[in-house]
Short mmCIF file of C-alpha atoms (C1' of nucleotides) in Angstrom, two decimals:
data_model
loop_
_atom_site.label_atom_id
_atom_site.label_comp_id
_atom_site.label_asym_id
_atom_site.label_seq_id
_atom_site.Cartn_x
_atom_site.Cartn_y
_atom_site.Cartn_z
CA MET A 227 0.62 37.79 4.16
CA LYS A 228 -3.00 37.78 5.31
CA GLU A 229 -4.17 40.51 7.61
CA GLN A 230 -4.40 39.48 11.22
CA ILE A 231 -7.71 38.81 12.84
CA PRO A 232 -7.15 40.22 16.30
CA GLN A 233 -8.14 37.24 18.41
CA GLN A 234 -8.95 33.54 18.02
CA SER A 235 -12.67 33.44 18.41
CA ILE A 236 -12.77 30.10 20.20
CA SER A 237 -10.35 30.16 23.06
CA GLU A 238 -7.12 31.60 24.37
CA GLN A 239 -6.14 28.22 25.73
CA GLN A 240 -4.82 27.01 22.42
CA VAL A 241 -1.08 26.45 22.18
CA GLY A 242 1.47 25.88 19.43
CA ILE A 243 3.24 22.64 18.76
CA GLY A 244 6.35 23.61 20.74
CA GLU A 245 4.38 24.38 23.86
CA LEU A 246 2.33 21.20 23.42
CA ALA A 247 5.52 19.19 23.12
CA ARG A 248 6.95 20.82 26.25
CA LEU A 249 3.76 20.19 28.22
CA SER A 250 3.61 16.55 27.29
CA GLY A 251 7.29 15.73 27.40
CA CYS A 252 8.19 15.11 23.79
CA LYS A 253 9.46 16.95 20.74
CA PRO A 254 7.54 18.80 18.02
CA GLU A 255 8.85 16.30 15.45
CA THR A 256 7.31 13.52 17.48
CA VAL A 257 3.97 15.31 17.63
CA ARG A 258 3.92 15.72 13.85
CA TYR A 259 4.95 12.08 13.55
CA TYR A 260 2.01 11.00 15.75
CA GLU A 261 -0.32 13.08 13.64
CA ARG A 262 1.09 11.52 10.46
CA ILE A 263 0.55 7.98 11.70
CA GLY A 264 -2.93 8.84 12.94
CA LEU A 265 -2.30 8.56 16.67
CA LEU A 266 -3.29 12.18 17.06
CA PRO A 267 -6.06 13.74 14.95
CA SER A 268 -5.00 16.38 12.43
CA ALA A 269 -4.69 19.57 14.42
CA PRO A 270 -6.63 22.65 13.31
CA ARG A 271 -4.42 25.40 11.87
CA ASN A 272 -4.26 29.12 12.45
CA GLN A 273 -4.15 31.70 9.62
CA GLY A 274 -0.46 31.02 9.11
CA ASN A 275 -0.96 27.26 8.74
CA GLN A 276 0.47 26.50 12.15
CA ARG A 277 -1.07 23.82 14.34
CA ARG A 278 -3.07 24.97 17.36
CA TYR A 279 -3.85 22.60 20.20
CA THR A 280 -6.65 22.60 22.71
CA PRO A 281 -6.43 21.23 26.24
CA ALA A 282 -8.09 18.05 24.95
CA ALA A 283 -5.20 17.50 22.53
CA ILE A 284 -2.73 18.13 25.33
CA ARG A 285 -4.45 15.48 27.45
CA ARG A 286 -4.47 13.03 24.59
CA LEU A 287 -0.78 13.44 23.87
CA THR A 288 0.06 13.20 27.55
CA PHE A 289 -1.83 9.93 27.64
CA ILE A 290 0.12 8.67 24.65
CA ARG A 291 3.45 9.66 26.18
CA HIS A 292 2.58 7.97 29.47
CA ALA A 293 1.63 4.81 27.66
CA ARG A 294 4.86 4.93 25.62
CA ASP A 295 6.81 5.40 28.86
CA PHE A 296 5.03 2.33 30.14
CA GLY A 297 6.44 0.57 27.11
CA PHE A 298 3.19 0.12 25.20
CA SER A 299 3.62 -0.12 21.45
CA VAL A 300 1.95 2.38 19.20
CA ASP A 301 -0.52 -0.29 18.13
CA ALA A 302 -1.41 -1.06 21.72
CA ILE A 303 -1.90 2.66 22.32
CA ARG A 304 -4.22 2.84 19.34
CA GLU A 305 -6.36 0.20 21.04
CA LEU A 306 -6.18 2.01 24.36
CA LEU A 307 -7.29 5.24 22.70
CA VAL A 308 -10.33 3.57 21.18
CA MET A 309 -11.31 2.58 24.71
CA VAL A 310 -10.58 6.05 26.07
CA ASP A 311 -12.95 7.34 23.42
CA HIS A 312 -15.63 4.93 24.57
CA PRO A 313 -15.62 5.40 28.34
CA SER A 314 -18.80 3.49 28.97
CA MET A 315 -17.55 0.19 27.62
CA PRO A 316 -16.33 -2.35 30.16
CA CYS A 317 -12.64 -2.08 30.96
CA GLN A 318 -11.87 -5.78 30.58
CA GLN A 319 -10.13 -5.08 27.33
CA VAL A 320 -7.92 -2.44 28.91
CA ASP A 321 -7.10 -4.88 31.63
CA ALA A 322 -6.30 -7.64 29.15
CA LEU A 323 -4.02 -5.34 27.18
CA ALA A 324 -2.22 -4.24 30.32
CA ARG A 325 -1.81 -7.82 31.51
CA HIS A 326 -0.52 -8.93 28.16
CA HIS A 327 1.96 -6.11 28.24
CA LEU A 328 2.97 -6.98 31.79
CA ALA A 329 3.68 -10.54 30.71
CA GLU A 330 5.94 -9.24 27.96
CA VAL A 331 7.78 -6.96 30.35
CA GLU A 332 8.26 -9.86 32.74
CA SER A 333 9.61 -12.07 30.01
CA ARG A 334 12.04 -9.35 28.96
CA ILE A 335 13.20 -9.00 32.56
CA ALA A 336 13.70 -12.75 32.82
CA ARG A 337 15.74 -12.88 29.65
CA LEU A 338 17.86 -9.90 30.63
CA THR A 339 18.43 -11.33 34.09
CA ALA A 340 19.63 -14.62 32.62
CA LEU A 341 21.89 -12.65 30.32
CA ARG A 342 23.23 -10.59 33.20
CA ASP A 343 24.04 -13.71 35.20
CA GLU A 344 25.88 -15.30 32.31
CA LEU A 345 27.73 -12.11 31.59
CA THR A 346 28.70 -11.63 35.24
CA GLN A 347 29.93 -15.18 35.46
CA THR A 348 31.87 -14.82 32.25
CA ILE A 349 33.50 -11.58 33.36
CA ASP A 350 34.37 -13.02 36.77
CA GLN A 351 36.24 -15.85 35.15
CA CYS A 352 38.50 -13.56 33.16
CA ALA A 353 41.97 -14.05 34.60
CA GLY A 354 43.39 -10.98 32.88
CA GLY A 355 45.85 -12.50 30.44
CA SER A 356 45.85 -12.09 26.68
CA VAL A 357 42.84 -12.34 24.40
CA LYS A 358 44.02 -15.87 23.54
CA GLN A 359 43.17 -17.04 27.06
CA CYS A 360 40.20 -14.71 27.60
CA HIS A 361 37.20 -16.52 29.01
CA ILE A 362 34.78 -13.99 27.53
CA ILE A 363 36.05 -14.58 24.00
CA GLU A 364 36.12 -18.29 24.68
CA VAL A 365 32.47 -18.39 25.70
CA LEU A 366 31.45 -16.35 22.68
CA SER A 367 33.44 -18.66 20.42
CA GLU A 368 31.74 -21.85 21.53
CA PRO A 369 29.94 -23.69 18.75
CA LEU A 370 26.17 -24.07 19.05
CA HIS A 371 25.21 -26.97 21.26
CA MET B 157 26.80 -23.06 -18.15
CA LYS B 158 30.46 -23.79 -17.44
CA GLU B 159 31.58 -27.43 -17.28
CA GLN B 160 31.86 -28.75 -13.78
CA ILE B 161 35.24 -29.21 -12.19
CA PRO B 162 34.67 -32.43 -10.30
CA GLN B 163 35.90 -31.36 -6.88
CA GLN B 164 36.80 -28.20 -5.03
CA SER B 165 40.56 -28.31 -4.82
CA ILE B 166 40.81 -26.73 -1.40
CA SER B 167 38.48 -28.57 0.89
CA GLU B 168 35.29 -30.53 1.13
CA GLN B 169 34.38 -28.73 4.29
CA GLN B 170 32.99 -25.69 2.54
CA VAL B 171 29.27 -25.12 2.89
CA GLY B 172 26.63 -22.93 1.25
CA ILE B 173 24.92 -19.99 2.90
CA GLY B 174 21.88 -22.01 3.97
CA GLU B 175 23.96 -24.58 5.80
CA LEU B 176 26.10 -21.85 7.36
CA ALA B 177 22.96 -20.12 8.58
CA ARG B 178 21.61 -23.35 10.02
CA LEU B 179 24.90 -24.13 11.79
CA SER B 180 25.13 -20.70 13.36
CA GLY B 181 21.49 -20.14 14.15
CA CYS B 182 20.47 -17.38 11.83
CA LYS B 183 19.00 -16.84 8.37
CA PRO B 184 20.73 -16.55 5.01
CA GLU B 185 19.43 -12.99 4.68
CA THR B 186 21.15 -12.10 7.92
CA VAL B 187 24.43 -13.61 6.70
CA ARG B 188 24.30 -11.52 3.54
CA TYR B 189 23.41 -8.51 5.65
CA TYR B 190 26.44 -9.11 7.89
CA GLU B 191 28.63 -9.35 4.82
CA ARG B 192 27.16 -6.14 3.43
CA ILE B 193 27.88 -4.18 6.60
CA GLY B 194 31.36 -5.66 6.83
CA LEU B 195 30.90 -7.82 9.90
CA LEU B 196 31.75 -10.88 7.86
CA PRO B 197 34.37 -10.74 5.11
CA SER B 198 33.13 -11.18 1.54
CA ALA B 199 32.77 -14.88 1.09
CA PRO B 200 34.55 -16.55 -1.83
CA ARG B 201 32.21 -17.73 -4.57
CA ASN B 202 31.95 -20.97 -6.50
CA GLN B 203 31.68 -21.10 -10.30
CA GLY B 204 28.00 -20.28 -10.10
CA ASN B 205 28.57 -17.14 -7.99
CA GLN B 206 27.31 -18.75 -4.82
CA ARG B 207 29.03 -18.09 -1.50
CA ARG B 208 31.12 -20.91 -0.01
CA TYR B 209 32.07 -20.89 3.63
CA THR B 210 34.99 -22.51 5.42
CA PRO B 211 34.93 -23.69 9.02
CA ALA B 212 36.68 -20.43 9.96
CA ALA B 213 33.72 -18.45 8.61
CA ILE B 214 31.34 -20.72 10.49
CA ARG B 215 33.25 -20.05 13.71
CA ARG B 216 33.22 -16.31 13.08
CA LEU B 217 29.50 -16.17 12.45
CA THR B 218 28.83 -18.34 15.48
CA PHE B 219 30.84 -15.87 17.54
CA ILE B 220 28.83 -12.99 16.13
CA ARG B 221 25.52 -14.72 16.88
CA HIS B 222 26.58 -15.53 20.43
CA ALA B 223 27.59 -11.94 20.98
CA ARG B 224 24.27 -10.73 19.52
CA ASP B 225 22.43 -13.15 21.81
CA PHE B 226 24.38 -11.62 24.66
CA GLY B 227 22.91 -8.32 23.52
CA PHE B 228 26.11 -6.78 22.17
CA SER B 229 25.54 -4.20 19.44
CA VAL B 230 27.02 -4.70 16.01
CA ASP B 231 29.54 -1.96 16.76
CA ALA B 232 30.61 -3.65 19.98
CA ILE B 233 30.97 -6.89 18.05
CA ARG B 234 33.17 -5.14 15.51
CA GLU B 235 35.49 -4.21 18.38
CA LEU B 236 35.36 -7.71 19.80
CA LEU B 237 36.26 -9.16 16.41
CA VAL B 238 39.33 -6.94 16.15
CA MET B 239 40.47 -8.43 19.44
CA VAL B 240 39.65 -11.96 18.33
CA ASP B 241 41.86 -11.28 15.33
CA HIS B 242 44.70 -10.19 17.62
CA PRO B 243 44.83 -12.94 20.20
CA SER B 244 48.10 -11.87 21.74
CA MET B 245 46.91 -8.47 22.87
CA PRO B 246 45.90 -8.11 26.51
CA CYS B 247 42.25 -8.82 27.19
CA GLN B 248 41.59 -5.70 29.26
CA GLN B 249 39.70 -4.15 26.41
CA VAL B 250 37.46 -7.20 26.06
CA ASP B 251 36.85 -7.06 29.76
CA ALA B 252 36.04 -3.35 29.65
CA LEU B 253 33.61 -3.84 26.79
CA ALA B 254 31.90 -6.70 28.62
CA ARG B 255 31.66 -4.71 31.85
CA HIS B 256 30.26 -1.70 30.04
CA HIS B 257 27.71 -3.93 28.42
CA LEU B 258 26.86 -5.52 31.76
CA ALA B 259 26.21 -2.09 33.23
CA GLU B 260 23.81 -1.36 30.38
CA VAL B 261 21.99 -4.64 30.86
CA GLU B 262 21.66 -3.93 34.56
CA SER B 263 20.22 -0.51 33.92
CA ARG B 264 17.72 -1.95 31.48
CA ILE B 265 16.70 -4.53 34.08
CA ALA B 266 16.25 -1.80 36.67
CA ARG B 267 14.08 0.29 34.38
CA LEU B 268 11.97 -2.69 33.35
CA THR B 269 11.55 -3.78 36.95
CA ALA B 270 10.32 -0.34 37.97
CA LEU B 271 7.94 -0.44 35.03
CA ARG B 272 6.71 -3.89 35.97
CA ASP B 273 6.01 -2.79 39.54
CA GLU B 274 4.06 0.24 38.40
CA LEU B 275 2.15 -1.81 35.90
CA THR B 276 1.36 -4.54 38.41
CA GLN B 277 0.14 -1.98 40.93
CA THR B 278 -1.97 -0.26 38.30
CA ILE B 279 -3.53 -3.52 37.16
CA ASP B 280 -4.21 -4.64 40.72
CA GLN B 281 -6.19 -1.50 41.35
CA CYS B 282 -8.55 -2.08 38.46
CA ALA B 283 -11.93 -2.76 39.98
CA GLY B 284 -13.43 -4.08 36.77
CA GLY B 285 -16.04 -1.47 35.98
CA SER B 286 -16.26 0.62 32.83
CA VAL B 287 -13.40 2.37 31.09
CA LYS B 288 -14.62 5.58 32.74
CA GLN B 289 -13.59 4.27 36.15
CA CYS B 290 -10.59 2.25 34.99
CA HIS B 291 -7.54 2.88 37.10
CA ILE B 292 -5.19 1.96 34.26
CA ILE B 293 -6.66 4.60 31.98
CA GLU B 294 -6.70 7.02 34.86
CA VAL B 295 -2.99 6.59 35.56
CA LEU B 296 -2.14 6.98 31.91
CA SER B 297 -4.27 10.12 31.73
CA GLU B 298 -2.50 11.93 34.55
CA PRO B 299 -0.87 15.19 33.51
CA LEU B 300 2.91 15.44 33.80
CA HIS B 301 3.97 16.30 37.32
"C1'" DG C 174 20.36 -35.62 -21.03
"C1'" DC C 175 16.30 -33.48 -19.12
"C1'" DT C 176 13.35 -31.75 -15.81
"C1'" DT C 177 11.94 -30.17 -11.50
"C1'" DG C 178 12.28 -27.93 -7.21
"C1'" DA C 179 15.09 -26.16 -3.79
"C1'" DA C 180 18.62 -23.12 -2.86
"C1'" DC C 181 20.91 -19.37 -4.24
"C1'" DC C 182 21.72 -14.53 -6.39
"C1'" DT C 183 20.93 -9.07 -6.38
"C1'" DC C 184 18.35 -5.22 -5.38
"C1'" DT C 185 14.92 -2.74 -3.13
"C1'" DA C 186 11.73 -1.62 0.33
"C1'" DG C 187 9.62 -2.35 4.74
"C1'" DT C 188 9.71 -2.80 9.95
"C1'" DC C 189 9.42 0.47 14.63
"C1'" DG C 190 9.51 4.81 16.76
"C1'" DC C 191 11.29 8.22 16.22
"C1'" DT C 192 15.17 11.97 14.85
"C1'" DA C 193 17.52 15.14 11.86
"C1'" DC C 194 18.06 17.85 8.15
"C1'" DA C 195 17.11 21.18 4.18
"C1'" DG C 196 14.86 24.91 2.58
"C1'" DG C 197 11.17 27.72 3.24
"C1'" DT C 198 7.27 30.73 5.99
"C1'" DA C 199 5.14 32.84 10.27
"C1'" DT C 200 5.32 34.89 14.54
"C1'" DT C 201 7.17 37.63 18.12
"C1'" DA C 202 10.11 40.91 20.58
"C1'" DC C 203 12.60 44.85 20.39
"C1'" DG D 58 11.76 47.41 10.44
"C1'" DT D 59 14.52 43.79 11.58
"C1'" DA D 60 16.21 39.83 13.70
"C1'" DA D 61 15.55 35.72 16.31
"C1'" DT D 62 12.75 32.17 17.08
"C1'" DA D 63 9.14 28.95 16.02
"C1'" DC D 64 6.90 26.79 12.74
"C1'" DC D 65 5.98 24.40 7.99
"C1'" DT D 66 6.73 20.28 4.45
"C1'" DG D 67 9.20 16.63 2.72
"C1'" DT D 68 12.76 13.40 2.82
"C1'" DA D 69 16.29 10.47 4.65
"C1'" DG D 70 18.53 8.22 8.44
"C1'" DC D 71 19.01 5.17 12.66
"C1'" DG D 72 19.67 -0.30 14.19
"C1'" DA D 73 19.31 -4.83 13.05
"C1'" DC D 74 17.32 -7.13 10.49
"C1'" DT D 75 13.24 -9.16 7.29
"C1'" DA D 76 10.55 -9.82 3.14
"C1'" DG D 77 9.73 -9.76 -1.48
"C1'" DA D 78 10.46 -9.64 -6.65
"C1'" DG D 79 12.54 -11.53 -10.32
"C1'" DG D 80 16.22 -14.08 -11.94
"C1'" DT D 81 20.16 -18.03 -11.80
"C1'" DT D 82 22.34 -22.33 -10.20
"C1'" DC D 83 22.46 -26.65 -8.09
"C1'" DA D 84 21.28 -31.50 -6.98
"C1'" DA D 85 18.54 -35.35 -7.57
"C1'" DG D 86 15.52 -38.39 -9.97
"C1'" DC D 87 14.12 -40.36 -14.33
#
DNA sequence: GCTTGAACCTCTAGTCGCTACAGGTATTAC
DNA sequence: GTAATACCTGTAGCGACTAGAGGTTCAAGC
């Protein structure tokens, strides 16, 4: 539609959303989603209205993906990003957030481990008859104590 | 609006949705939700259009809640309920479902444990300076390998 | 019988973190 | 020039609930 301007004046390092997604280990839909919820700033567009990303954006998204892989919620990541953007502030807050998250992970592990033990025990007691005699069903059918 | 019929002809054991929820450890909204998605049969209504539950319904919901507490998905519970409704069938299928679920729980535990270890290590390395030097931020900022 | 407040009703929308689709436009390679 | 691919927006869906609005019914006290 518009005539092409031969070269981006700023930098050749800019990439499209697909490449950004590939580099940071997620999908283009996810990138647009992050932009929509304000986790990523609105990306500048080229003449054809397509998003172009700088190395800084790539780093930011990689950070987000790492944090998500660590199990941080989007809200926690928002807080982390504020700190990333203010590198001279003390890191106590980062530490507190990480510790809080660790405590949650540990509690999830504890609950799942208890569940696993109960489940293992329940399965081990199944003698292999009909559903009528099934220990698993029996356990699940117990009224609340 | 209508005149009251002094007593339910069938049974005095029927309860309202609030009492059912209390007895089985969930909320009335959840009960209605379970009915809507077909996990619970449509409850019979009294003259005022309110749901009345028999002990059988209480047992069924208790079973569902137990299974949810065990981490079974609604779909898995649907399968379990079919088996509960056919008590003379062999319990192999129940066993298989439980074992499959156990494997999933174990994999979740493994992933969370790995995460916990990484997180612990990362936190331990935080020297307590500014965000600029924070090891946690640093780890999260690493590019994909 | 009347009134009050709790419990109930339906319907709709929100949660979280994406994912998938429909229907269109831009870019790129040949 | 054309075809394949990548991109765009907007909307709806997932799972398993949860919350709210706005109305009705029930149970208990007076």
